[in-house]
C-alpha cells in the first residue's frame, strides 16, 4: 500500500510507549502527523524526531490532524480525555480513537463512538524502557487488539508493521488478560526478589544472587520457548523427589511468614505442569499430597495470624 493510502497516525501522550510506537510507525512508512502531551516540551521533542509531525498542546489538535488517534495516557485519564474530544460529522467515517491500555475497557472510548468514530484497543505486550533500543526489541512481541471491521484490519496492519504478532481479545476480557500477564513480568521479578530475600539469610549479597539467578532464568525461558512449559520444568517436582519437596516445605514453614505458602502454591502449579508430560514422574501423586498438606498448614497459620491482628 502506498503511503498516500495509509492512515495518518497521531498520539495523545508522549511517554515511553508513545515514543516507541510513533517512531516505529514512522520508520515503517506510516505518516505520523501529530503528538500532544500535558507537557508541551515532551510533545515537541518527539515531533521533532519524526518527519512531517507537529507537536501540540491540546489533544483535540491531534484529532483534527490524524485519522487513527492513539490515547497513550494513564488508565485513569482515558475516559476523561475521551469525553473532551470532538469528531467532525463529515470526517468520522475515516476517524478512529484507540487506547493502549491492557486493562481498561474499550467502552471508555464510547463518547467517540457516539459521534461516529471507530474505537479500539491496541496493547503491545512489552515493557518499554524509554530507550532507543525499544525500537528494535519490540519486534517479535505480541500486540493485543480489540476492534471490529475496518479498524481491526488497520490495527492488525500496524502491528505487523512493527514486526509484532497481532492477537485478538474479546470484549470484556482485558482485565483478566492484563492481570494474568503480570506472571510473566512483575511477578517474575517478585519470584526473584523472594529468592534474593531467602539467599540473603545465607549471606549472599543481592548483586551476587542476581548474577547467579538471571542466567538460570534466561535459560529457563529459552527452554520453554524450545520445548514448551511441561518439558522445561526442572527441580524436585519434575524429578519426582518427594523427600526433597517435603524437606524444603518444612524448612520454609519453620521460617514463618508466608514463605511456605508461596512456595506451596507455586509447587502446586509445578505439579500440574509435571502431570501434563507424556510420562509424568511416578511419584507425582505423593508430591501433590505433600504439597497440599503443607499448604493446609501454612495457609491456616497465615489466616490465624491475620485474625490475631
PDB file of C-alpha atoms in Angstrom:
ATOM      1  CA  UNK A   1       0.000   0.000   0.000  1.00  0.00           C
ATOM      2  CA  UNK A   2       1.364   3.417  -0.922  1.00  0.00           C
ATOM      3  CA  UNK A   3       1.898   5.955   1.837  1.00  0.00           C
ATOM      4  CA  UNK A   4      -0.888   8.105   0.395  1.00  0.00           C
ATOM      5  CA  UNK A   5      -3.348   5.319   1.268  1.00  0.00           C
ATOM      6  CA  UNK A   6      -2.046   4.767   4.776  1.00  0.00           C
ATOM      7  CA  UNK A   7      -3.969   6.365   7.649  1.00  0.00           C
ATOM      8  CA  UNK A   8      -2.468   9.390   9.360  1.00  0.00           C
ATOM      9  CA  UNK A   9      -1.472   8.428  12.885  1.00  0.00           C
ATOM     10  CA  UNK A  10      -1.482  10.686  15.937  1.00  0.00           C
ATOM     11  CA  UNK A  11      -0.687  10.319  19.631  1.00  0.00           C
ATOM     12  CA  UNK A  12      -2.192  11.873  22.713  1.00  0.00           C
ATOM     13  CA  UNK A  13       0.583  11.303  25.218  1.00  0.00           C
ATOM     14  CA  UNK A  14       4.332  11.352  24.642  1.00  0.00           C
ATOM     15  CA  UNK A  15       5.627   8.865  27.196  1.00  0.00           C
ATOM     16  CA  UNK A  16       7.706   5.728  26.674  1.00  0.00           C
ATOM     17  CA  UNK A  17       5.051   3.778  24.789  1.00  0.00           C
ATOM     18  CA  UNK A  18       4.106   6.677  22.534  1.00  0.00           C
ATOM     19  CA  UNK A  19       7.742   7.473  21.740  1.00  0.00           C
ATOM     20  CA  UNK A  20       8.439   3.925  20.646  1.00  0.00           C
ATOM     21  CA  UNK A  21       5.241   3.441  18.632  1.00  0.00           C
ATOM     22  CA  UNK A  22       5.370   6.842  16.938  1.00  0.00           C
ATOM     23  CA  UNK A  23       8.970   6.401  15.835  1.00  0.00           C
ATOM     24  CA  UNK A  24       8.397   2.795  14.774  1.00  0.00           C
ATOM     25  CA  UNK A  25       5.276   3.626  12.736  1.00  0.00           C
ATOM     26  CA  UNK A  26       7.131   6.461  11.041  1.00  0.00           C
ATOM     27  CA  UNK A  27      10.041   4.173  10.176  1.00  0.00           C
ATOM     28  CA  UNK A  28       7.549   1.698   8.720  1.00  0.00           C
ATOM     29  CA  UNK A  29       6.239   4.380   6.355  1.00  0.00           C
ATOM     30  CA  UNK A  30       3.104   5.482   8.182  1.00  0.00           C
ATOM     31  CA  UNK A  31       2.528   9.261   8.301  1.00  0.00           C
ATOM     32  CA  UNK A  32       2.705  10.203  11.988  1.00  0.00           C
ATOM     33  CA  UNK A  33       1.278  13.695  11.852  1.00  0.00           C
ATOM     34  CA  UNK A  34       0.608  14.888  15.401  1.00  0.00           C
ATOM     35  CA  UNK A  35       1.567  14.455  19.047  1.00  0.00           C
ATOM     36  CA  UNK A  36       0.091  16.184  22.104  1.00  0.00           C
ATOM     37  CA  UNK A  37       1.144  15.965  25.731  1.00  0.00           C
ATOM     38  CA  UNK A  38       0.355  17.540  29.082  1.00  0.00           C
ATOM     39  CA  UNK A  39       3.982  18.665  28.880  1.00  0.00           C
ATOM     40  CA  UNK A  40       4.262  20.576  25.591  1.00  0.00           C
ATOM     41  CA  UNK A  41       8.051  20.214  25.585  1.00  0.00           C
ATOM     42  CA  UNK A  42       7.681  16.403  25.518  1.00  0.00           C
ATOM     43  CA  UNK A  43       5.370  16.581  22.507  1.00  0.00           C
ATOM     44  CA  UNK A  44       7.738  18.959  20.751  1.00  0.00           C
ATOM     45  CA  UNK A  45      10.754  16.710  21.372  1.00  0.00           C
ATOM     46  CA  UNK A  46       9.011  13.658  19.962  1.00  0.00           C
ATOM     47  CA  UNK A  47       7.550  15.508  16.983  1.00  0.00           C
ATOM     48  CA  UNK A  48      10.993  16.903  16.109  1.00  0.00           C
ATOM     49  CA  UNK A  49      12.245  13.331  15.562  1.00  0.00           C
ATOM     50  CA  UNK A  50       9.509  12.478  13.046  1.00  0.00           C
ATOM     51  CA  UNK A  51       9.310  13.987   9.546  1.00  0.00           C
ATOM     52  CA  UNK A  52       6.045  15.853   8.971  1.00  0.00           C
ATOM     53  CA  UNK A  53       4.937  15.592  12.592  1.00  0.00           C
ATOM     54  CA  UNK A  54       3.744  18.545  14.702  1.00  0.00           C
ATOM     55  CA  UNK A  55       3.735  18.854  18.466  1.00  0.00           C
ATOM     56  CA  UNK A  56       0.594  20.314  20.042  1.00  0.00           C
ATOM     57  CA  UNK A  57      -0.621  21.499  23.422  1.00  0.00           C
ATOM     58  CA  UNK A  58      -4.217  20.278  23.099  1.00  0.00           C
ATOM     59  CA  UNK A  59      -5.426  16.687  22.435  1.00  0.00           C
ATOM     60  CA  UNK A  60      -8.141  17.996  20.111  1.00  0.00           C
ATOM     61  CA  UNK A  61      -5.453  19.204  17.712  1.00  0.00           C
ATOM     62  CA  UNK A  62      -4.310  15.604  17.277  1.00  0.00           C
ATOM     63  CA  UNK A  63      -7.865  14.501  16.456  1.00  0.00           C
ATOM     64  CA  UNK A  64      -8.044  17.222  13.821  1.00  0.00           C
ATOM     65  CA  UNK A  65      -4.706  16.232  12.256  1.00  0.00           C
ATOM     66  CA  UNK A  66      -4.858  12.417  12.282  1.00  0.00           C
ATOM     67  CA  UNK A  67      -7.095   9.526  11.214  1.00  0.00           C
ATOM     68  CA  UNK A  68      -6.118   6.965  13.877  1.00  0.00           C
ATOM     69  CA  UNK A  69      -5.566   8.619  17.245  1.00  0.00           C
ATOM     70  CA  UNK A  70      -3.779   6.612  19.923  1.00  0.00           C
ATOM     71  CA  UNK A  71      -4.555   7.510  23.524  1.00  0.00           C
ATOM     72  CA  UNK A  72      -1.249   6.721  25.263  1.00  0.00           C
ATOM     73  CA  UNK A  73      -2.224   8.165  28.631  1.00  0.00           C
ATOM     74  CA  UNK A  74      -2.579   6.670  32.149  1.00  0.00           C
ATOM     75  CA  UNK A  75      -5.634   4.431  32.606  1.00  0.00           C
ATOM     76  CA  UNK A  76      -7.324   6.936  34.915  1.00  0.00           C
ATOM     77  CA  UNK A  77      -7.149   9.573  32.176  1.00  0.00           C
ATOM     78  CA  UNK A  78      -8.556   7.525  29.282  1.00  0.00           C
ATOM     79  CA  UNK A  79     -12.238   8.153  29.953  1.00  0.00           C
ATOM     80  CA  UNK A  80     -11.865  11.803  30.903  1.00  0.00           C
ATOM     81  CA  UNK A  81      -9.737  12.516  27.835  1.00  0.00           C
ATOM     82  CA  UNK A  82     -12.171  10.712  25.527  1.00  0.00           C
ATOM     83  CA  UNK A  83     -15.008  12.922  26.820  1.00  0.00           C
ATOM     84  CA  UNK A  84     -13.138  16.071  25.770  1.00  0.00           C
ATOM     85  CA  UNK A  85     -12.608  15.069  22.122  1.00  0.00           C
ATOM     86  CA  UNK A  86     -14.845  16.149  19.278  1.00  0.00           C
ATOM     87  CA  UNK A  87     -15.142  14.428  15.903  1.00  0.00           C
ATOM     88  CA  UNK A  88     -16.485  16.352  12.918  1.00  0.00           C
ATOM     89  CA  UNK A  89     -19.507  14.593  11.331  1.00  0.00           C
ATOM     90  CA  UNK A  90     -18.105  14.936   7.825  1.00  0.00           C
ATOM     91  CA  UNK A  91     -14.884  13.165   8.854  1.00  0.00           C
ATOM     92  CA  UNK A  92     -15.923  10.491  11.314  1.00  0.00           C
ATOM     93  CA  UNK A  93     -16.062   7.649   8.769  1.00  0.00           C
ATOM     94  CA  UNK A  94     -12.275   7.886   8.500  1.00  0.00           C
ATOM     95  CA  UNK A  95     -11.572   8.534  12.188  1.00  0.00           C
ATOM     96  CA  UNK A  96     -10.695   6.144  14.999  1.00  0.00           C
ATOM     97  CA  UNK A  97      -9.795   6.548  18.660  1.00  0.00           C
ATOM     98  CA  UNK A  98      -7.679   3.736  20.136  1.00  0.00           C
ATOM     99  CA  UNK A  99      -6.314   3.364  23.643  1.00  0.00           C
ATOM    100  CA  UNK A 100      -3.117   1.493  24.521  1.00  0.00           C
ATOM    101  CA  UNK A 101      -4.105   0.101  27.915  1.00  0.00           C
ATOM    102  CA  UNK A 102      -4.047  -3.606  28.600  1.00  0.00           C
ATOM    103  CA  UNK A 103      -6.539  -3.430  31.468  1.00  0.00           C
ATOM    104  CA  UNK A 104      -9.103  -0.712  30.693  1.00  0.00           C
ATOM    105  CA  UNK A 105     -12.231  -1.497  28.660  1.00  0.00           C
ATOM    106  CA  UNK A 106     -12.578  -0.089  25.175  1.00  0.00           C
ATOM    107  CA  UNK A 107     -16.022   1.170  26.253  1.00  0.00           C
ATOM    108  CA  UNK A 108     -14.236   4.097  27.927  1.00  0.00           C
ATOM    109  CA  UNK A 109     -13.976   5.471  24.379  1.00  0.00           C
ATOM    110  CA  UNK A 110     -17.754   5.375  23.887  1.00  0.00           C
ATOM    111  CA  UNK A 111     -18.010   9.197  23.574  1.00  0.00           C
ATOM    112  CA  UNK A 112     -16.043   8.963  20.328  1.00  0.00           C
ATOM    113  CA  UNK A 113     -18.202   6.104  19.062  1.00  0.00           C
ATOM    114  CA  UNK A 114     -21.342   8.093  19.812  1.00  0.00           C
ATOM    115  CA  UNK A 115     -20.016  10.730  17.401  1.00  0.00           C
ATOM    116  CA  UNK A 116     -19.463   8.127  14.679  1.00  0.00           C
ATOM    117  CA  UNK A 117     -15.767   7.332  15.133  1.00  0.00           C
ATOM    118  CA  UNK A 118     -14.476   3.768  15.388  1.00  0.00           C
ATOM    119  CA  UNK A 119     -12.942   2.730  18.724  1.00  0.00           C
ATOM    120  CA  UNK A 120     -10.497   0.031  19.737  1.00  0.00           C
ATOM    121  CA  UNK A 121      -7.645  -1.183  21.912  1.00  0.00           C
ATOM    122  CA  UNK A 122      -4.016  -1.718  20.902  1.00  0.00           C
ATOM    123  CA  UNK A 123      -1.821  -3.075  23.706  1.00  0.00           C
ATOM    124  CA  UNK A 124       1.815  -4.027  22.978  1.00  0.00           C
ATOM    125  CA  UNK A 125       2.821  -6.819  25.367  1.00  0.00           C
ATOM    126  CA  UNK A 126       6.198  -5.270  26.061  1.00  0.00           C
ATOM    127  CA  UNK A 127       7.921  -3.441  28.917  1.00  0.00           C
ATOM    128  CA  UNK A 128       9.003  -0.102  27.472  1.00  0.00           C
ATOM    129  CA  UNK A 129      12.312   1.121  28.877  1.00  0.00           C
ATOM    130  CA  UNK A 130      12.202   4.514  27.205  1.00  0.00           C
ATOM    131  CA  UNK A 131      15.448   3.851  25.346  1.00  0.00           C
ATOM    132  CA  UNK A 132      16.191   3.799  21.622  1.00  0.00           C
ATOM    133  CA  UNK A 133      16.673   0.021  21.918  1.00  0.00           C
ATOM    134  CA  UNK A 134      12.883  -0.337  22.338  1.00  0.00           C
ATOM    135  CA  UNK A 135      12.507   0.235  18.595  1.00  0.00           C
ATOM    136  CA  UNK A 136      14.359  -2.988  17.820  1.00  0.00           C
ATOM    137  CA  UNK A 137      13.369  -5.034  20.864  1.00  0.00           C
ATOM    138  CA  UNK A 138       9.646  -4.640  20.281  1.00  0.00           C
ATOM    139  CA  UNK A 139       9.975  -6.741  17.107  1.00  0.00           C
ATOM    140  CA  UNK A 140       8.707 -10.255  17.761  1.00  0.00           C
ATOM    141  CA  UNK A 141       6.442  -9.178  20.626  1.00  0.00           C
ATOM    142  CA  UNK A 142       2.679  -9.519  20.518  1.00  0.00           C
ATOM    143  CA  UNK A 143       0.074  -6.755  20.297  1.00  0.00           C
ATOM    144  CA  UNK A 144      -3.395  -7.456  21.698  1.00  0.00           C
ATOM    145  CA  UNK A 145      -6.085  -5.880  19.555  1.00  0.00           C
ATOM    146  CA  UNK A 146      -9.752  -5.275  20.305  1.00  0.00           C
ATOM    147  CA  UNK A 147     -11.678  -3.744  17.423  1.00  0.00           C
ATOM    148  CA  UNK A 148     -14.178  -4.578  14.708  1.00  0.00           C
ATOM    149  CA  UNK A 149     -14.345  -4.279  10.947  1.00  0.00           C
ATOM    150  CA  UNK A 150     -12.015  -1.960   9.106  1.00  0.00           C
ATOM    151  CA  UNK A 151     -10.370  -0.690  12.282  1.00  0.00           C
ATOM    152  CA  UNK A 152      -9.362  -4.230  13.254  1.00  0.00           C
ATOM    153  CA  UNK A 153      -7.730  -4.622   9.842  1.00  0.00           C
ATOM    154  CA  UNK A 154      -5.950  -1.282  10.248  1.00  0.00           C
ATOM    155  CA  UNK A 155      -4.651  -2.101  13.725  1.00  0.00           C
ATOM    156  CA  UNK A 156      -3.541  -5.548  12.593  1.00  0.00           C
ATOM    157  CA  UNK A 157      -1.563  -3.944   9.754  1.00  0.00           C
ATOM    158  CA  UNK A 158       0.009  -1.504  12.212  1.00  0.00           C
ATOM    159  CA  UNK A 159       1.052  -4.389  14.478  1.00  0.00           C
ATOM    160  CA  UNK A 160       2.596  -6.219  11.537  1.00  0.00           C
ATOM    161  CA  UNK A 161       4.419  -3.008  10.564  1.00  0.00           C
ATOM    162  CA  UNK A 162       6.066  -3.139  13.998  1.00  0.00           C
ATOM    163  CA  UNK A 163       7.101  -6.741  13.178  1.00  0.00           C
ATOM    164  CA  UNK A 164       4.843  -7.858  16.024  1.00  0.00           C
ATOM    165  CA  UNK A 165       2.299 -10.666  16.289  1.00  0.00           C
ATOM    166  CA  UNK A 166      -1.332  -9.467  16.430  1.00  0.00           C
ATOM    167  CA  UNK A 167      -3.608 -11.129  18.986  1.00  0.00           C
ATOM    168  CA  UNK A 168      -7.374 -10.665  19.220  1.00  0.00           C
ATOM    169  CA  UNK A 169      -9.135 -10.338  22.567  1.00  0.00           C
ATOM    170  CA  UNK A 170     -12.909 -10.479  23.136  1.00  0.00           C
ATOM    171  CA  UNK A 171     -14.791  -7.579  24.701  1.00  0.00           C
ATOM    172  CA  UNK A 172     -14.670  -7.691  28.485  1.00  0.00           C
ATOM    173  CA  UNK A 173     -11.501  -9.769  28.614  1.00  0.00           C
ATOM    174  CA  UNK A 174      -8.884  -7.071  29.081  1.00  0.00           C
ATOM    175  CA  UNK A 175      -8.715  -7.019  32.885  1.00  0.00           C
ATOM    176  CA  UNK A 176      -8.163 -10.781  33.171  1.00  0.00           C
ATOM    177  CA  UNK A 177      -5.666 -10.689  30.300  1.00  0.00           C
ATOM    178  CA  UNK A 178      -3.703  -7.869  31.912  1.00  0.00           C
ATOM    179  CA  UNK A 179      -3.815  -9.324  35.432  1.00  0.00           C
ATOM    180  CA  UNK A 180      -2.514 -12.682  34.248  1.00  0.00           C
ATOM    181  CA  UNK A 181       0.280 -11.110  32.192  1.00  0.00           C
ATOM    182  CA  UNK A 182       1.867  -9.989  35.468  1.00  0.00           C
ATOM    183  CA  UNK A 183       3.026 -13.574  35.989  1.00  0.00           C
ATOM    184  CA  UNK A 184       5.402 -13.177  33.044  1.00  0.00           C
ATOM    185  CA  UNK A 185       6.561  -9.712  34.073  1.00  0.00           C
ATOM    186  CA  UNK A 186       6.193  -8.143  37.527  1.00  0.00           C
ATOM    187  CA  UNK A 187       5.591 -11.451  39.297  1.00  0.00           C
ATOM    188  CA  UNK A 188       8.692 -12.979  37.714  1.00  0.00           C
ATOM    189  CA  UNK A 189      10.584 -10.155  39.413  1.00  0.00           C
ATOM    190  CA  UNK A 190       8.744 -10.902  42.660  1.00  0.00           C
ATOM    191  CA  UNK A 191       9.891 -14.530  42.429  1.00  0.00           C
ATOM    192  CA  UNK A 192      13.461 -13.329  42.014  1.00  0.00           C
ATOM    193  CA  UNK A 193      13.019 -10.981  44.971  1.00  0.00           C
ATOM    194  CA  UNK A 194      11.785 -13.897  47.129  1.00  0.00           C
ATOM    195  CA  UNK A 195      14.855 -15.926  46.213  1.00  0.00           C
ATOM    196  CA  UNK A 196      17.159 -12.974  46.929  1.00  0.00           C
ATOM    197  CA  UNK A 197      15.499 -12.470  50.321  1.00  0.00           C
ATOM    198  CA  UNK A 198      15.990 -16.126  51.265  1.00  0.00           C
ATOM    199  CA  UNK A 199      19.568 -16.212  49.987  1.00  0.00           C
ATOM    200  CA  UNK A 200      20.315 -13.075  51.983  1.00  0.00           C
ATOM    201  CA  UNK A 201      19.817 -15.148  55.157  1.00  0.00           C
ATOM    202  CA  UNK A 202      22.721 -17.288  53.915  1.00  0.00           C
ATOM    203  CA  UNK A 203      24.952 -14.262  53.477  1.00  0.00           C
ATOM    204  CA  UNK A 204      24.547 -13.669  49.724  1.00  0.00           C
ATOM    205  CA  UNK A 205      24.545 -10.048  48.572  1.00  0.00           C
ATOM    206  CA  UNK A 206      21.728  -9.099  46.170  1.00  0.00           C
ATOM    207  CA  UNK A 207      24.143  -8.385  43.301  1.00  0.00           C
ATOM    208  CA  UNK A 208      25.762 -11.811  43.692  1.00  0.00           C
ATOM    209  CA  UNK A 209      22.372 -13.513  43.897  1.00  0.00           C
ATOM    210  CA  UNK A 210      21.110 -11.844  40.726  1.00  0.00           C
ATOM    211  CA  UNK A 211      24.346 -12.609  38.908  1.00  0.00           C
ATOM    212  CA  UNK A 212      23.715 -16.269  39.682  1.00  0.00           C
ATOM    213  CA  UNK A 213      19.962 -16.334  39.092  1.00  0.00           C
ATOM    214  CA  UNK A 214      19.467 -14.307  35.917  1.00  0.00           C
ATOM    215  CA  UNK A 215      21.332 -16.711  33.592  1.00  0.00           C
ATOM    216  CA  UNK A 216      19.253 -19.567  35.017  1.00  0.00           C
ATOM    217  CA  UNK A 217      16.062 -17.605  34.375  1.00  0.00           C
ATOM    218  CA  UNK A 218      17.196 -16.797  30.822  1.00  0.00           C
ATOM    219  CA  UNK A 219      17.931 -20.485  30.207  1.00  0.00           C
ATOM    220  CA  UNK A 220      14.522 -21.465  31.562  1.00  0.00           C
ATOM    221  CA  UNK A 221      12.814 -19.054  29.169  1.00  0.00           C
ATOM    222  CA  UNK A 222      14.801 -20.355  26.195  1.00  0.00           C
ATOM    223  CA  UNK A 223      13.980 -23.957  27.109  1.00  0.00           C
ATOM    224  CA  UNK A 224      10.283 -23.090  27.465  1.00  0.00           C
ATOM    225  CA  UNK A 225      10.378 -21.486  24.022  1.00  0.00           C
ATOM    226  CA  UNK A 226      12.011 -24.591  22.508  1.00  0.00           C
ATOM    227  CA  UNK A 227      10.278 -27.399  24.410  1.00  0.00           C
ATOM    228  CA  UNK A 228       7.092 -25.964  25.933  1.00  0.00           C
ATOM    229  CA  UNK A 229       6.203 -25.394  29.578  1.00  0.00           C
ATOM    230  CA  UNK A 230       5.857 -29.002  30.863  1.00  0.00           C
ATOM    231  CA  UNK A 231       9.160 -30.112  29.345  1.00  0.00           C
ATOM    232  CA  UNK A 232      11.009 -27.016  30.549  1.00  0.00           C
ATOM    233  CA  UNK A 233      10.050 -27.717  34.169  1.00  0.00           C
ATOM    234  CA  UNK A 234      13.093 -28.527  36.329  1.00  0.00           C
ATOM    235  CA  UNK A 235      13.676 -29.154  40.024  1.00  0.00           C
ATOM    236  CA  UNK A 236      12.476 -31.763  42.525  1.00  0.00           C
ATOM    237  CA  UNK A 237       8.831 -31.817  41.382  1.00  0.00           C
ATOM    238  CA  UNK A 238       9.863 -32.590  37.799  1.00  0.00           C
ATOM    239  CA  UNK A 239      12.199 -35.373  39.020  1.00  0.00           C
ATOM    240  CA  UNK A 240       9.696 -36.885  41.435  1.00  0.00           C
ATOM    241  CA  UNK A 241      11.860 -36.176  44.502  1.00  0.00           C
ATOM    242  CA  UNK A 242       9.156 -36.365  47.154  1.00  0.00           C
ATOM    243  CA  UNK A 243      11.593 -36.255  50.056  1.00  0.00           C
ATOM    244  CA  UNK A 244      13.289 -33.083  48.828  1.00  0.00           C
ATOM    245  CA  UNK A 245       9.950 -31.306  48.315  1.00  0.00           C
ATOM    246  CA  UNK A 246       8.812 -32.344  51.791  1.00  0.00           C
ATOM    247  CA  UNK A 247      12.009 -31.153  53.468  1.00  0.00           C
ATOM    248  CA  UNK A 248      12.016 -27.838  51.607  1.00  0.00           C
ATOM    249  CA  UNK A 249       8.416 -27.116  52.572  1.00  0.00           C
ATOM    250  CA  UNK A 250       9.111 -27.986  56.207  1.00  0.00           C
ATOM    251  CA  UNK A 251      12.143 -25.698  56.221  1.00  0.00           C
ATOM    252  CA  UNK A 252      10.127 -22.803  54.818  1.00  0.00           C
ATOM    253  CA  UNK A 253       7.286 -23.418  57.270  1.00  0.00           C
ATOM    254  CA  UNK A 254       9.843 -23.050  60.034  1.00  0.00           C
ATOM    255  CA  UNK A 255      10.887 -19.639  58.718  1.00  0.00           C
ATOM    256  CA  UNK A 256       7.396 -18.277  59.371  1.00  0.00           C
ATOM    257  CA  UNK A 257       5.782 -15.522  57.360  1.00  0.00           C
ATOM    258  CA  UNK A 258       4.298 -16.500  54.007  1.00  0.00           C
ATOM    259  CA  UNK A 259       7.387 -18.206  52.570  1.00  0.00           C
ATOM    260  CA  UNK A 260       5.945 -21.721  52.781  1.00  0.00           C
ATOM    261  CA  UNK A 261       2.531 -20.622  51.457  1.00  0.00           C
ATOM    262  CA  UNK A 262       4.100 -19.001  48.388  1.00  0.00           C
ATOM    263  CA  UNK A 263       6.371 -21.996  47.788  1.00  0.00           C
ATOM    264  CA  UNK A 264       3.450 -24.367  48.230  1.00  0.00           C
ATOM    265  CA  UNK A 265       1.210 -22.517  45.807  1.00  0.00           C
ATOM    266  CA  UNK A 266       3.937 -22.411  43.174  1.00  0.00           C
ATOM    267  CA  UNK A 267       4.697 -26.108  43.806  1.00  0.00           C
ATOM    268  CA  UNK A 268       1.005 -26.845  43.201  1.00  0.00           C
ATOM    269  CA  UNK A 269       1.380 -25.245  39.771  1.00  0.00           C
ATOM    270  CA  UNK A 270       4.608 -27.219  39.196  1.00  0.00           C
ATOM    271  CA  UNK A 271       2.737 -30.457  39.954  1.00  0.00           C
ATOM    272  CA  UNK A 272       0.105 -29.511  37.366  1.00  0.00           C
ATOM    273  CA  UNK A 273       2.833 -28.893  34.769  1.00  0.00           C
ATOM    274  CA  UNK A 274       4.562 -32.189  35.552  1.00  0.00           C
ATOM    275  CA  UNK A 275       1.233 -34.019  35.149  1.00  0.00           C
ATOM    276  CA  UNK A 276       0.979 -32.659  31.595  1.00  0.00           C
ATOM    277  CA  UNK A 277       4.089 -34.523  30.490  1.00  0.00           C
ATOM    278  CA  UNK A 278       3.694 -37.606  28.309  1.00  0.00           C
ATOM    279  CA  UNK A 279       5.272 -39.583  31.168  1.00  0.00           C
ATOM    280  CA  UNK A 280       4.757 -37.771  34.494  1.00  0.00           C
ATOM    281  CA  UNK A 281       7.096 -38.623  37.397  1.00  0.00           C
ATOM    282  CA  UNK A 282       5.988 -41.834  39.103  1.00  0.00           C
ATOM    283  CA  UNK A 283       5.810 -40.094  42.484  1.00  0.00           C
ATOM    284  CA  UNK A 284       3.794 -37.084  41.306  1.00  0.00           C
ATOM    285  CA  UNK A 285       0.733 -38.167  43.319  1.00  0.00           C
ATOM    286  CA  UNK A 286       2.786 -38.387  46.509  1.00  0.00           C
ATOM    287  CA  UNK A 287       4.304 -34.962  45.831  1.00  0.00           C
ATOM    288  CA  UNK A 288       0.863 -33.451  45.274  1.00  0.00           C
ATOM    289  CA  UNK A 289      -0.263 -34.836  48.645  1.00  0.00           C
ATOM    290  CA  UNK A 290       2.808 -33.433  50.432  1.00  0.00           C
ATOM    291  CA  UNK A 291       2.249 -30.014  48.834  1.00  0.00           C
ATOM    292  CA  UNK A 292      -1.430 -29.889  49.793  1.00  0.00           C
ATOM    293  CA  UNK A 293      -0.696 -30.917  53.398  1.00  0.00           C
ATOM    294  CA  UNK A 294       1.887 -28.145  53.718  1.00  0.00           C
ATOM    295  CA  UNK A 295      -0.429 -25.619  52.106  1.00  0.00           C
ATOM    296  CA  UNK A 296      -3.182 -26.501  54.549  1.00  0.00           C
ATOM    297  CA  UNK A 297      -0.850 -25.841  57.480  1.00  0.00           C
ATOM    298  CA  UNK A 298       0.747 -22.663  56.116  1.00  0.00           C
ATOM    299  CA  UNK A 299      -2.488 -21.068  54.910  1.00  0.00           C
ATOM    300  CA  UNK A 300      -4.232 -21.863  58.197  1.00  0.00           C
ATOM    301  CA  UNK A 301      -1.285 -20.357  60.039  1.00  0.00           C
ATOM    302  CA  UNK A 302      -1.460 -17.223  57.902  1.00  0.00           C
ATOM    303  CA  UNK A 303      -5.227 -16.945  58.492  1.00  0.00           C
ATOM    304  CA  UNK A 304      -4.746 -17.345  62.234  1.00  0.00           C
ATOM    305  CA  UNK A 305      -2.071 -14.656  62.243  1.00  0.00           C
ATOM    306  CA  UNK A 306      -4.343 -12.296  60.324  1.00  0.00           C
ATOM    307  CA  UNK A 307      -7.225 -12.829  62.758  1.00  0.00           C
ATOM    308  CA  UNK A 308      -4.952 -12.042  65.711  1.00  0.00           C
ATOM    309  CA  UNK A 309      -4.005  -8.747  64.103  1.00  0.00           C
TER     310      UNK A 309
END
